[in-house]
Amino acid sequence: MNGRFSKMHGLGNDFVVIDAREAPLPMSAGRAQAIADRHAGIGCDQLILIEPSEAADVRMRIFNADGSEVEACGNATRCIPLFLGRDVLIETKAGLLNARLAEGGAVVDMGQPHFEWDRIPLAYAMDTLTMPVGWEHLDAPSAVNIGNPHVIFFGGAMTLDEAARLGAMVETDPLFPERVNVNFAQILSPSHIRLIVWERGAGLTRACGTGACATAGAAIRRGLAKGPVTVSLPGGDLIIDWTQGGSILMTGPATHVFDGEADWERF
């Protein structure tokens, strides 16, 4: 069962993109994990499956490197109009997303963020603007759902090693029944945030589009920032704009690296 794929990335957050609109490809957690393996597979942070949709131009399914299927991926969403060569309405588990081509990448309407504790979701009710919880020296984070769950810590500079250790701890805390993406943010100015993201199911990532959106939204909600906000990740910058009550707009690059062919029965 041979098929073609494209290797793409958004700020170094890399994907194997498979067009399954005409040739369906059954996908399991085990197959996704095998394809994503950087030593024995093709290698990627996320596997992206493009399928037919009755509600939009295409349906996008997203599988993390550990094989788990997730609701949203902002960097992958920017890659889809580049992959298809046109502006596109995308069906995801998080809802319908409009993505349009822009110079060097795309602009995506990521929809409205959700701040209700049961929409994150959390294990029990609490204020999500300044949460009365902490882990070691981390405390008082914010929580946001922007298609997938995020917790955001505002503080000083953090090393990647420390972010990996603390991110792994927080991701699997029982407070987050569906696990959580962990964002470590440093406010540089009201229009500039430095961000490191520990992504559930993938670990440290060079960039996380939904993390940038969630972090900018939480910072604006706290009065720490005002849109548009430049969010600087290890892989580069994203521009996030949000007015409370409206949709979050994300602008950033998307890159096509190469095309290949694989025998999917090997995975």
Short mmCIF file of C-alpha atoms in Angstrom, two decimals:
data_model
loop_
_atom_site.label_atom_id
_atom_site.label_comp_id
_atom_site.label_asym_id
_atom_site.label_seq_id
_atom_site.Cartn_x
_atom_site.Cartn_y
_atom_site.Cartn_z
CA MET A 1 0.00 0.00 0.00
CA ASN A 2 2.34 2.71 -1.29
CA GLY A 3 1.44 6.34 -0.82
CA ARG A 4 2.96 9.78 -1.03
CA PHE A 5 3.58 12.20 1.80
CA SER A 6 4.99 15.69 2.25
CA LYS A 7 7.37 16.78 4.99
CA MET A 8 6.45 20.27 6.20
CA HIS A 9 7.08 22.46 9.21
CA GLY A 10 5.94 25.63 10.90
CA LEU A 11 8.87 27.28 12.71
CA GLY A 12 10.54 23.89 13.11
CA ASN A 13 7.44 22.11 14.45
CA ASP A 14 7.52 19.38 11.80
CA PHE A 15 4.85 17.22 10.18
CA VAL A 16 4.35 14.29 7.89
CA VAL A 17 1.33 15.33 5.80
CA ILE A 18 -0.63 12.60 4.00
CA ASP A 19 -3.39 13.33 1.50
CA ALA A 20 -5.98 10.60 2.10
CA ARG A 21 -8.88 12.22 0.25
CA GLU A 22 -8.85 9.79 -2.68
CA ALA A 23 -6.94 6.87 -1.13
CA PRO A 24 -8.13 6.39 2.47
CA LEU A 25 -5.42 5.37 4.93
CA PRO A 26 -6.58 3.64 8.13
CA MET A 27 -4.73 5.27 11.00
CA SER A 28 -4.17 3.78 14.45
CA ALA A 29 -2.12 5.06 17.36
CA GLY A 30 0.50 2.41 16.64
CA ARG A 31 0.83 3.29 12.96
CA ALA A 32 1.01 7.03 13.71
CA GLN A 33 3.69 6.44 16.35
CA ALA A 34 5.72 4.26 13.96
CA ILE A 35 5.59 6.86 11.17
CA ALA A 36 6.59 9.63 13.60
CA ASP A 37 9.59 7.68 14.95
CA ARG A 38 12.72 9.64 14.02
CA HIS A 39 14.97 6.56 13.98
CA ALA A 40 12.84 3.79 12.45
CA GLY A 41 10.12 5.82 10.70
CA ILE A 42 9.87 9.03 8.70
CA GLY A 43 10.05 11.26 11.76
CA CYS A 44 7.88 14.17 12.87
CA ASP A 45 6.29 15.93 15.82
CA GLN A 46 2.82 15.31 14.40
CA LEU A 47 1.31 13.21 11.64
CA ILE A 48 -1.32 15.11 9.64
CA LEU A 49 -3.99 13.21 7.72
CA ILE A 50 -6.04 15.13 5.14
CA GLU A 51 -9.44 13.52 4.49
CA PRO A 52 -12.69 14.47 2.72
CA SER A 53 -15.17 16.61 4.63
CA GLU A 54 -18.89 17.24 4.27
CA ALA A 55 -18.65 20.40 6.38
CA ALA A 56 -15.55 22.07 4.92
CA ASP A 57 -13.05 21.86 2.06
CA VAL A 58 -11.04 19.19 3.88
CA ARG A 59 -10.86 17.42 7.22
CA MET A 60 -7.57 17.47 9.14
CA ARG A 61 -6.72 14.78 11.67
CA ILE A 62 -3.72 15.29 13.95
CA PHE A 63 -1.68 12.56 15.66
CA ASN A 64 1.08 13.37 18.12
CA ALA A 65 4.38 11.52 18.07
CA ASP A 66 3.13 9.21 20.84
CA GLY A 67 0.20 8.16 18.61
CA SER A 68 -2.50 10.11 20.46
CA GLU A 69 -5.03 11.92 18.29
CA VAL A 70 -5.54 15.55 19.30
CA GLU A 71 -7.97 18.31 18.49
CA ALA A 72 -5.86 21.16 17.15
CA CYS A 73 -2.42 22.19 15.91
CA GLY A 74 -1.90 25.79 14.86
CA ASN A 75 1.39 25.26 13.04
CA ALA A 76 -0.05 22.36 11.04
CA THR A 77 -3.12 24.42 10.18
CA ARG A 78 -0.89 27.04 8.55
CA CYS A 79 0.68 24.30 6.43
CA ILE A 80 -2.60 23.13 4.90
CA PRO A 81 -3.23 26.08 2.53
CA LEU A 82 0.40 25.79 1.40
CA PHE A 83 -0.04 22.03 0.90
CA LEU A 84 -3.24 22.55 -1.14
CA GLY A 85 -2.11 25.74 -2.87
CA ARG A 86 -5.19 27.77 -1.93
CA ASP A 87 -7.17 29.31 0.89
CA VAL A 88 -9.11 26.61 2.70
CA LEU A 89 -11.82 25.92 5.28
CA ILE A 90 -10.60 23.05 7.47
CA GLU A 91 -12.69 20.71 9.60
CA THR A 92 -10.92 19.67 12.81
CA LYS A 93 -11.95 18.04 16.07
CA ALA A 94 -11.78 21.57 17.50
CA GLY A 95 -14.19 23.00 14.90
CA LEU A 96 -13.96 24.75 11.53
CA LEU A 97 -10.86 26.87 10.87
CA ASN A 98 -10.31 29.36 8.05
CA ALA A 99 -6.74 29.45 6.76
CA ARG A 100 -5.59 31.77 4.00
CA LEU A 101 -2.27 32.02 2.22
CA ALA A 102 0.00 34.92 3.13
CA GLU A 103 3.55 35.81 2.14
CA GLY A 104 5.78 33.07 3.48
CA GLY A 105 2.98 31.26 5.28
CA ALA A 106 -0.63 31.71 6.30
CA VAL A 107 -3.12 33.54 8.48
CA VAL A 108 -5.48 31.32 10.49
CA ASP A 109 -8.67 32.25 12.31
CA MET A 110 -8.29 29.98 15.34
CA GLY A 111 -11.76 30.72 16.73
CA GLN A 112 -12.65 31.97 20.18
CA PRO A 113 -10.63 30.86 23.20
CA HIS A 114 -12.47 29.28 26.12
CA PHE A 115 -11.69 30.01 29.75
CA GLU A 116 -14.36 28.03 31.61
CA TRP A 117 -12.79 25.42 33.92
CA ASP A 118 -14.88 22.59 32.44
CA ARG A 119 -13.93 23.58 28.88
CA ILE A 120 -10.16 23.36 29.56
CA PRO A 121 -10.97 20.80 31.10
CA LEU A 122 -9.90 20.82 34.76
CA ALA A 123 -10.74 18.14 37.31
CA TYR A 124 -12.67 20.61 39.47
CA ALA A 125 -13.95 24.19 39.41
CA MET A 126 -11.56 27.10 39.91
CA ASP A 127 -10.68 30.52 38.53
CA THR A 128 -8.71 29.99 35.31
CA LEU A 129 -7.35 33.52 35.09
CA THR A 130 -5.11 33.13 38.16
CA MET A 131 -5.31 29.49 39.23
CA PRO A 132 -4.74 28.83 42.97
CA VAL A 133 -2.31 25.98 42.27
CA GLY A 134 1.44 25.50 41.87
CA TRP A 135 4.26 23.07 41.16
CA GLU A 136 7.63 23.72 42.83
CA HIS A 137 8.43 27.40 42.12
CA LEU A 138 5.69 27.65 39.47
CA ASP A 139 2.40 29.08 40.68
CA ALA A 140 -0.73 31.05 39.73
CA PRO A 141 -0.94 30.00 36.07
CA SER A 142 -3.76 30.71 33.62
CA ALA A 143 -5.65 28.06 31.67
CA VAL A 144 -7.07 28.38 28.17
CA ASN A 145 -8.65 26.02 25.65
CA ILE A 146 -7.98 27.04 22.04
CA GLY A 147 -9.12 23.77 20.52
CA ASN A 148 -6.85 21.94 22.95
CA PRO A 149 -5.99 22.51 26.64
CA HIS A 150 -3.19 24.85 27.73
CA VAL A 151 -1.80 26.04 31.04
CA ILE A 152 0.40 29.16 31.01
CA PHE A 153 3.01 30.18 33.58
CA PHE A 154 4.27 33.78 33.50
CA GLY A 155 7.74 34.33 34.91
CA GLY A 156 11.38 34.83 34.08
CA ALA A 157 13.69 33.12 31.63
CA MET A 158 13.77 29.31 31.77
CA THR A 159 16.23 26.79 30.37
CA LEU A 160 15.03 24.07 28.02
CA ASP A 161 16.11 21.38 30.48
CA GLU A 162 14.06 22.94 33.26
CA ALA A 163 11.07 23.40 30.94
CA ALA A 164 11.26 19.73 29.96
CA ARG A 165 11.37 18.53 33.56
CA LEU A 166 8.55 20.75 34.79
CA GLY A 167 6.50 20.35 31.63
CA ALA A 168 6.46 16.57 31.95
CA MET A 169 5.38 16.91 35.58
CA VAL A 170 2.51 19.33 34.92
CA GLU A 171 1.26 17.65 31.71
CA THR A 172 0.20 14.50 33.55
CA ASP A 173 -1.05 16.06 36.80
CA PRO A 174 -4.51 14.73 37.78
CA LEU A 175 -5.81 18.32 37.67
CA PHE A 176 -5.85 17.90 33.88
CA PRO A 177 -7.97 14.84 32.99
CA GLU A 178 -7.06 15.10 29.28
CA ARG A 179 -3.45 16.08 30.03
CA VAL A 180 -2.35 19.60 29.09
CA ASN A 181 0.08 21.61 26.99
CA VAL A 182 2.42 23.53 29.29
CA ASN A 183 3.55 27.05 28.34
CA PHE A 184 6.40 28.96 30.01
CA ALA A 185 6.06 32.65 29.11
CA GLN A 186 8.27 35.66 29.74
CA ILE A 187 6.68 39.06 29.13
CA LEU A 188 9.28 41.23 27.38
CA SER A 189 6.88 44.12 26.66
CA PRO A 190 3.11 44.54 26.16
CA SER A 191 3.63 43.54 22.52
CA HIS A 192 6.33 40.87 22.85
CA ILE A 193 6.36 37.52 24.68
CA ARG A 194 9.10 34.89 24.79
CA LEU A 195 7.66 31.35 25.00
CA ILE A 196 8.78 27.75 25.54
CA VAL A 197 6.17 25.00 25.14
CA TRP A 198 6.04 21.45 26.45
CA GLU A 199 3.46 19.82 24.18
CA ARG A 200 1.38 16.93 25.49
CA GLY A 201 2.27 13.77 23.63
CA ALA A 202 5.26 15.36 21.88
CA GLY A 203 7.46 16.99 24.53
CA LEU A 204 9.51 20.15 23.97
CA THR A 205 8.75 21.65 20.60
CA ARG A 206 10.43 24.37 18.58
CA ALA A 207 7.06 26.03 18.12
CA CYS A 208 3.42 25.57 19.10
CA GLY A 209 0.79 27.65 17.33
CA THR A 210 -2.04 26.94 19.76
CA GLY A 211 0.38 27.57 22.64
CA ALA A 212 1.24 30.99 21.21
CA CYS A 213 -2.48 31.76 20.84
CA ALA A 214 -3.32 30.56 24.35
CA THR A 215 -0.41 32.47 25.89
CA ALA A 216 -1.19 35.73 24.10
CA GLY A 217 -4.87 35.38 25.02
CA ALA A 218 -4.06 34.77 28.69
CA ALA A 219 -1.60 37.70 28.75
CA ILE A 220 -4.13 40.06 27.17
CA ARG A 221 -6.81 38.86 29.57
CA ARG A 222 -4.50 39.54 32.53
CA GLY A 223 -3.62 42.99 31.22
CA LEU A 224 0.01 42.01 30.63
CA ALA A 225 -0.14 42.47 26.85
CA LYS A 226 -2.15 44.10 24.09
CA GLY A 227 -2.62 42.69 20.60
CA PRO A 228 -1.12 42.28 18.17
CA VAL A 229 1.54 40.38 20.12
CA THR A 230 4.77 38.92 18.76
CA VAL A 231 5.34 35.53 20.38
CA SER A 232 8.97 34.42 20.06
CA LEU A 233 9.47 30.65 20.24
CA PRO A 234 12.74 28.72 19.80
CA GLY A 235 11.85 28.21 16.13
CA GLY A 236 10.86 31.81 15.37
CA ASP A 237 8.07 34.34 15.72
CA LEU A 238 4.29 34.24 15.41
CA ILE A 239 1.98 37.26 15.39
CA ILE A 240 -1.14 36.77 17.53
CA ASP A 241 -4.02 39.24 17.59
CA TRP A 242 -7.10 39.01 19.79
CA THR A 243 -9.81 41.32 21.05
CA GLN A 244 -11.72 39.87 23.99
CA GLY A 245 -14.96 38.33 22.80
CA GLY A 246 -13.62 37.70 19.29
CA SER A 247 -11.56 35.11 17.44
CA ILE A 248 -7.80 34.74 17.75
CA LEU A 249 -5.85 35.41 14.54
CA MET A 250 -2.48 33.73 14.09
CA THR A 251 -0.02 34.78 11.38
CA GLY A 252 3.21 32.93 10.70
CA PRO A 253 5.37 30.97 8.29
CA ALA A 254 4.85 27.52 6.83
CA THR A 255 7.49 25.57 4.91
CA HIS A 256 7.37 22.65 2.48
CA VAL A 257 10.58 20.62 2.90
CA PHE A 258 10.28 17.63 0.55
CA ASP A 259 7.94 14.97 -0.84
CA GLY A 260 8.41 11.24 -0.48
CA GLU A 261 6.77 7.87 -0.93
CA ALA A 262 6.32 5.13 1.64
CA ASP A 263 4.85 1.65 1.95
CA TRP A 264 2.30 2.20 4.71
CA GLU A 265 2.06 -1.56 5.36
CA ARG A 266 5.56 -1.33 6.88
CA PHE A 267 4.19 0.84 9.69
#
